[in-house]
Coordinates of C-alpha atoms in Angstrom, one line a residue:
R1 CA 2.4 10.2 23.4
L2 CA 5.1 12.6 22.0
V3 CA 5.2 15.9 23.5
F4 CA 3.9 17.6 20.3
E5 CA 1.1 15.3 20.3
T6 CA 0.0 15.9 23.8
A7 CA 0.3 19.7 23.3
L8 CA -2.0 19.3 20.2
L9 CA -4.5 17.3 22.1
M10 CA -4.6 19.7 25.0
Q11 CA -5.2 22.5 22.7
D12 CA -8.0 20.9 20.7
K13 CA -9.8 19.7 23.8
S14 CA -9.3 23.0 25.7
I15 CA -7.5 21.0 28.4
Q16 CA -5.2 23.2 30.7
H17 CA -3.8 20.5 33.1
L18 CA -2.8 16.9 33.0
A19 CA -2.1 14.4 35.5
A20 CA 1.3 12.8 35.1
I21 CA 1.7 8.9 36.2
N22 CA 4.7 6.6 36.1
G23 CA 4.8 3.3 34.7
S24 CA 3.1 1.7 37.7
G25 CA 0.3 4.1 37.4
L26 CA 1.1 6.1 40.4
F27 CA 0.4 10.0 40.5
Q28 CA 3.6 12.0 39.9
G29 CA 2.6 15.4 39.2
V30 CA 0.5 17.9 37.1
I31 CA 1.7 19.1 33.8
A32 CA 0.2 22.7 32.6
S33 CA -0.2 23.5 28.9
N34 CA 2.1 26.1 29.4
D35 CA 4.9 24.0 30.4
L36 CA 4.6 22.3 26.9
L37 CA 5.1 25.6 25.2
K38 CA 8.4 25.9 26.5
I39 CA 9.6 22.2 24.7
Q40 CA 11.0 22.0 21.2
G41 CA 8.1 19.7 20.1
Y42 CA 5.7 22.5 20.4
S43 CA 6.9 24.2 17.2
A44 CA 5.2 21.3 15.4
V45 CA 2.0 22.0 17.1
S46 CA 2.3 25.6 15.9
L47 CA 2.8 24.5 12.3
V48 CA 0.0 22.0 12.5
Q49 CA -2.4 24.8 13.7
A50 CA -1.1 27.3 11.2
L51 CA -1.9 24.7 8.4
Q52 CA -5.4 24.1 9.9
R53 CA -6.0 27.8 9.7
T54 CA -5.0 28.1 6.0
Q55 CA -7.7 29.6 3.8
T56 CA -6.0 29.5 0.5
I57 CA -3.7 27.2 -1.8
Q58 CA -1.3 29.8 -1.7
E59 CA -1.1 29.8 2.1
L60 CA -1.1 26.1 2.2
G61 CA 2.1 26.1 0.0
A62 CA 3.9 28.7 2.0
R63 CA 3.2 27.2 5.4
S64 CA 4.2 23.6 4.2
Q65 CA 7.6 24.9 3.2
K66 CA 8.5 25.1 6.8
L67 CA 8.5 21.4 7.4
P68 CA 12.1 20.8 6.2
S69 CA 13.5 23.4 8.4
L70 CA 11.6 22.2 11.3
V71 CA 12.4 18.6 10.9
K72 CA 16.2 19.6 10.7
A73 CA 15.9 21.4 13.9
I74 CA 14.2 18.6 15.8
A75 CA 16.9 16.2 14.2
D76 CA 19.8 18.2 15.2
S77 CA 18.3 18.4 18.8
G78 CA 18.9 14.5 19.1
A79 CA 15.3 13.5 18.7
H80 CA 14.6 9.8 18.3
A81 CA 14.0 8.5 14.6
K82 CA 10.2 7.4 15.8
S83 CA 9.6 11.0 17.0
I84 CA 10.7 12.6 13.8
T85 CA 8.7 10.4 11.5
R86 CA 5.7 10.8 13.8
I87 CA 6.0 14.5 13.4
I88 CA 6.6 14.4 9.8
A89 CA 3.5 12.2 9.2
T90 CA 1.0 14.4 11.5
I91 CA 2.1 17.4 9.5
S92 CA 1.8 15.8 6.4
D93 CA -1.7 14.3 7.1
T94 CA -2.6 17.8 8.3
I95 CA -1.6 19.1 4.7
I96 CA -3.3 16.3 3.0
E97 CA -6.6 16.9 5.0
K98 CA -6.6 20.8 4.3
A99 CA -6.0 20.2 0.7
I100 CA -9.1 18.0 0.5
N101 CA -11.1 20.6 2.3
L102 CA -10.1 23.3 0.0
A103 CA -11.0 21.2 -2.9
C104 CA -14.4 20.3 -1.6
S105 CA -15.1 23.8 -0.9
E106 CA -14.8 24.4 -4.7
I107 CA -16.3 21.2 -6.0
G108 CA -19.2 20.5 -3.4
T109 CA -20.0 17.5 -1.2
A110 CA -19.1 13.9 -2.0
P111 CA -22.3 11.7 -3.3
T112 CA -21.2 8.9 -1.1
D113 CA -18.8 8.0 1.7
Y114 CA -15.0 7.5 0.9
C115 CA -11.7 7.7 2.4
V116 CA -8.3 8.8 1.3
V117 CA -5.5 6.3 2.1
T118 CA -1.7 6.7 1.8
F119 CA 0.8 3.9 1.0
S120 CA 4.3 2.9 1.7
S121 CA 6.4 4.9 4.1
H122 CA 3.5 7.2 4.8
G123 CA 1.2 4.3 5.2
R124 CA 3.5 3.0 8.0
E125 CA 3.8 6.5 9.5
E126 CA 7.4 6.4 8.7
P127 CA 7.9 9.2 6.1
T128 CA 11.2 11.1 5.7
L129 CA 11.9 14.4 4.1
L130 CA 11.5 12.9 0.6
P131 CA 8.3 14.7 -0.9
Q132 CA 7.0 11.6 -2.5
L133 CA 3.3 10.8 -1.6
E134 CA 1.4 7.7 -2.8
L135 CA -2.5 8.2 -2.6
A136 CA -5.7 6.7 -3.5
I137 CA -9.4 7.2 -2.9
L138 CA -11.5 4.2 -1.8
I139 CA -15.3 4.6 -2.5
S140 CA -18.2 3.0 -0.7
D141 CA -20.3 0.6 -2.7
Q142 CA -23.3 2.3 -1.5
E143 CA -23.5 4.8 -4.4
E144 CA -26.3 4.5 -6.8
N145 CA -25.5 7.5 -9.2
Q146 CA -22.3 6.4 -10.6
I147 CA -22.2 9.4 -13.2
N148 CA -22.1 11.9 -10.3
S149 CA -19.7 9.7 -8.3
D150 CA -17.2 9.5 -11.0
S151 CA -17.5 13.2 -11.8
F152 CA -17.0 14.4 -8.3
F153 CA -14.0 12.0 -7.7
Q154 CA -12.3 12.9 -11.0
A155 CA -12.4 16.5 -9.8
L156 CA -11.2 15.9 -6.4
T157 CA -8.3 13.8 -7.7
K158 CA -7.1 16.7 -10.1
K159 CA -7.4 19.4 -7.4
L160 CA -5.6 17.2 -4.9
Q161 CA -2.8 16.6 -7.1
T162 CA -2.7 20.2 -8.0
Y163 CA -2.8 21.3 -4.3
L164 CA -0.3 18.8 -3.0
A165 CA 2.2 19.8 -5.7
E166 CA 1.7 23.4 -4.5
A167 CA 2.8 22.3 -1.1
G168 CA 5.8 20.6 -2.4
Y169 CA 4.9 17.0 -2.9
Q170 CA 5.1 14.6 -5.7
V171 CA 2.0 12.9 -5.8
T172 CA 1.2 9.6 -7.5
T173 CA -1.2 6.7 -6.9
A174 CA 0.5 3.4 -5.4
A175 CA 3.2 2.0 -7.6
G176 CA 2.5 -1.4 -9.1
L177 CA -1.1 -1.1 -9.7
P178 CA -2.7 -2.1 -13.0
Q179 CA -2.2 0.6 -15.8
N180 CA -5.8 1.1 -16.0
W181 CA -6.2 1.6 -12.5
H182 CA -8.1 4.8 -11.5
W183 CA -7.0 6.9 -8.4
H184 CA -10.6 6.6 -7.1
Q185 CA -12.0 2.9 -7.1
S186 CA -14.8 1.1 -5.1
I187 CA -14.0 -0.8 -2.0
S188 CA -15.2 -4.2 -3.8
Q189 CA -12.9 -3.5 -6.8
W190 CA -9.9 -3.1 -4.4
Q191 CA -11.1 -6.3 -2.5
E192 CA -11.1 -8.0 -5.9
L193 CA -7.6 -7.0 -6.8
M194 CA -6.3 -7.7 -3.4
S195 CA -7.9 -11.3 -3.7
E196 CA -6.2 -11.8 -7.0
W197 CA -2.7 -10.8 -5.7
I198 CA -3.1 -12.9 -2.7
G199 CA -4.8 -15.7 -4.1
S200 CA -2.4 -16.1 -7.1
P201 CA 0.8 -14.6 -6.1
H202 CA 3.8 -14.2 -8.6
P203 CA 7.3 -13.6 -6.9
K204 CA 8.4 -11.0 -9.4
K205 CA 5.1 -9.1 -9.0
L206 CA 5.1 -9.1 -5.2
Q207 CA 8.4 -7.4 -5.6
T208 CA 6.9 -4.3 -6.9
I209 CA 3.6 -4.4 -4.9
D210 CA 4.5 -5.3 -1.4
H211 CA 4.6 -1.7 -0.3
V212 CA 0.8 -1.5 -1.1
F213 CA -0.2 -3.8 1.9
D214 CA 1.2 -0.7 4.1
F215 CA -2.0 1.7 4.2
R216 CA -3.9 3.9 6.4
C217 CA -6.7 6.3 6.2
V218 CA -5.8 10.0 6.3
Y219 CA -9.0 11.5 5.3
G220 CA -12.9 10.2 5.5
D221 CA -14.3 7.1 6.6
N222 CA -12.1 5.0 8.3
N223 CA -14.4 1.8 8.2
I224 CA -13.9 1.5 4.5
C225 CA -10.1 1.4 5.1
S226 CA -10.8 -1.2 7.7
Q227 CA -12.7 -3.3 5.4
L228 CA -9.7 -3.4 2.9
R229 CA -7.5 -4.4 5.7
N230 CA -9.6 -7.2 7.0
H231 CA -10.0 -8.5 3.5
I232 CA -6.3 -8.7 3.0
L233 CA -5.5 -10.3 6.4
N234 CA -8.4 -12.9 5.7
G235 CA -7.0 -13.6 2.5
A236 CA -3.4 -13.9 3.8
R237 CA -4.7 -16.6 6.6
K238 CA -6.6 -18.4 3.8
H239 CA -3.9 -18.7 1.1
Q240 CA -0.9 -19.9 2.9
N241 CA 1.6 -19.8 -0.2
F242 CA 1.2 -15.9 -0.1
V243 CA 3.3 -15.0 2.9
P244 CA 6.2 -17.3 2.3
L245 CA 6.5 -15.9 -1.1
L246 CA 6.9 -12.5 0.6
I247 CA 9.5 -13.8 2.9
E248 CA 11.3 -15.4 0.2
N249 CA 11.6 -12.2 -1.8
T250 CA 13.0 -10.5 1.4
T251 CA 15.5 -13.2 2.0
S252 CA 16.8 -13.1 -1.7
F253 CA 17.9 -9.5 -1.2
K254 CA 21.7 -9.1 -1.0
A255 CA 23.0 -6.6 1.6
P256 CA 25.8 -4.3 0.5
I257 CA 28.2 -6.0 2.7
G258 CA 31.7 -7.0 1.4
L259 CA 33.6 -10.3 2.3
F260 CA 35.1 -8.8 5.4
G261 CA 32.0 -7.1 6.4
N262 CA 32.6 -3.7 5.1
I263 CA 30.0 -1.7 3.3
V264 CA 30.0 -2.1 -0.4
T265 CA 29.4 1.1 -2.4
K266 CA 28.6 1.9 -6.0
S267 CA 31.6 2.1 -8.3
S268 CA 29.7 3.9 -11.1
G269 CA 26.4 5.4 -12.1
D270 CA 24.6 8.6 -11.1
H271 CA 25.9 8.4 -7.2
P272 CA 29.3 6.6 -7.2
E273 CA 31.0 5.7 -4.0
T274 CA 27.7 5.6 -2.3
F275 CA 25.1 3.2 -1.0
N276 CA 21.2 3.5 -0.5
I277 CA 20.3 3.8 3.0
N278 CA 16.7 2.9 2.1
N279 CA 17.8 -0.5 0.7
A280 CA 19.3 -1.3 4.0
I281 CA 16.2 -0.6 5.9
L282 CA 13.7 -2.3 3.4
P283 CA 14.5 -5.9 4.2
L284 CA 13.7 -5.4 8.0
V285 CA 10.5 -3.6 7.1
N286 CA 9.6 -6.3 4.6
I287 CA 10.1 -9.3 6.8
V288 CA 8.2 -7.6 9.6
R289 CA 5.3 -6.9 7.3
A290 CA 5.1 -10.5 6.1
L291 CA 5.0 -11.8 9.6
A292 CA 2.4 -9.2 10.6
L293 CA 0.2 -10.2 7.7
Q294 CA 0.7 -13.7 8.4
N295 CA -0.4 -13.4 12.1
G296 CA -3.5 -11.0 11.5
I297 CA -1.7 -7.8 13.0
Q298 CA -3.5 -4.8 12.1
A299 CA -0.7 -2.2 12.7
T300 CA 1.0 -0.8 10.0
N301 CA 4.1 0.9 11.6
T302 CA 7.2 -1.1 11.5
L303 CA 8.0 -0.5 15.4
E304 CA 4.4 -1.2 16.3
R305 CA 4.3 -4.4 14.3
I306 CA 7.6 -5.5 15.8
Q307 CA 6.0 -5.0 19.3
E308 CA 2.9 -6.6 18.7
L309 CA 4.9 -9.8 17.2
H310 CA 6.8 -9.7 20.6
E311 CA 3.5 -9.6 22.7
H312 CA 2.0 -12.4 20.6
R313 CA 5.2 -14.5 21.4
L314 CA 6.1 -14.6 17.9
I315 CA 9.6 -13.1 18.4
N316 CA 11.6 -13.5 21.6
E317 CA 13.2 -10.9 23.7
H318 CA 16.4 -10.9 21.9
D319 CA 14.8 -10.5 18.5
L320 CA 12.8 -7.6 19.8
H321 CA 15.7 -5.6 20.8
E322 CA 17.8 -6.7 17.8
F323 CA 15.0 -5.5 15.3
Q324 CA 14.4 -2.2 17.3
T325 CA 18.0 -1.3 17.4
I326 CA 18.6 -2.0 13.7
Y327 CA 15.6 0.0 12.6
N328 CA 16.2 2.9 15.0
F329 CA 19.7 3.1 13.9
L330 CA 19.3 3.0 10.2
M331 CA 16.2 5.4 10.4
Q332 CA 18.2 7.9 12.4
L333 CA 21.1 7.5 9.8
R334 CA 18.8 8.1 7.0
L335 CA 17.1 11.2 8.5
Q336 CA 20.4 12.9 9.5
H337 CA 21.6 12.5 6.1
Q338 CA 18.5 13.9 4.5
A339 CA 18.6 16.8 6.9
E340 CA 22.3 17.6 5.9
R341 CA 21.3 17.2 2.2
R342 CA 18.5 19.5 2.7
D343 CA 20.8 22.5 3.2
L344 CA 22.5 21.4 -0.1
G345 CA 19.2 21.7 -1.8
E346 CA 19.0 18.1 -2.9
I347 CA 17.4 15.4 -0.6
D348 CA 18.4 11.8 -1.2
D349 CA 19.2 8.5 0.4
F350 CA 22.6 8.0 -1.0
I351 CA 25.3 7.8 1.8
N352 CA 29.1 7.9 1.1

């Protein structure tokens, strides 16, 4: 675990001391909760706890604005990309949870079980300082009173969009979904859509929806989320032409590399003399996702997927270290760039 995750767990469970062991499981010493207060990562715990104590949407918005400066301080301290993205994900999840709780305090209790899921980079626990969030509400099929269900989830959707906008996020549902697709849909409707995409895949369509397969539950009943994930993995195993098309889309991507190995930048447009660092990361993310779906791997985080692919002997030791090195370097570069751009008031992925 990261230091901030350990400190947060100790606070939540009222644990004052932890036994420290080495990689062989041998006892090394005792860590006191006060020791963790002295470490930089604890500032993330403080922000999480402040967000959890929030009572109004105005407080939520004000406290959420501290995230970019906190991330910049952690990035400047030399933290690894994985640590930074995990911190951003944990804090973002806390903001989403608090926004939902504030909304439900006004509109009442849900008429059925549901879960709120996040997609794309947030779904992989790899968010950056870009404030985009792709969310959806998955509803249990057990609901009998459809009218009350629709009324509640329409109200929840509206308030969630408003409250998260107050917290600085640009909130949409997942890109690539059908135009008539609502934010809130039943699990059976989601399964039907996934069956259509997987059973009759179209290469051009897959280019716009592949990120939808990266999702996780951030609030509510995780069993509903797991139902959808298992449905997708079973479908990918059944329809053997699905994953090859995902891989084909990835391999058709042209990297911004010139004839002599130099990086090719844009010569015109909105960001001349730059290249989009996210476009350099996506091919690796996409190929790892495809291999994970092909082999029934439940993880959504790219580094965790890479590790599990190696543990299942699907990639060798060389590929393991190669994938990890490439991903960590590019993500570190991306986060450092965004932290620098944040001081200029405009966060983007365009590096010159």
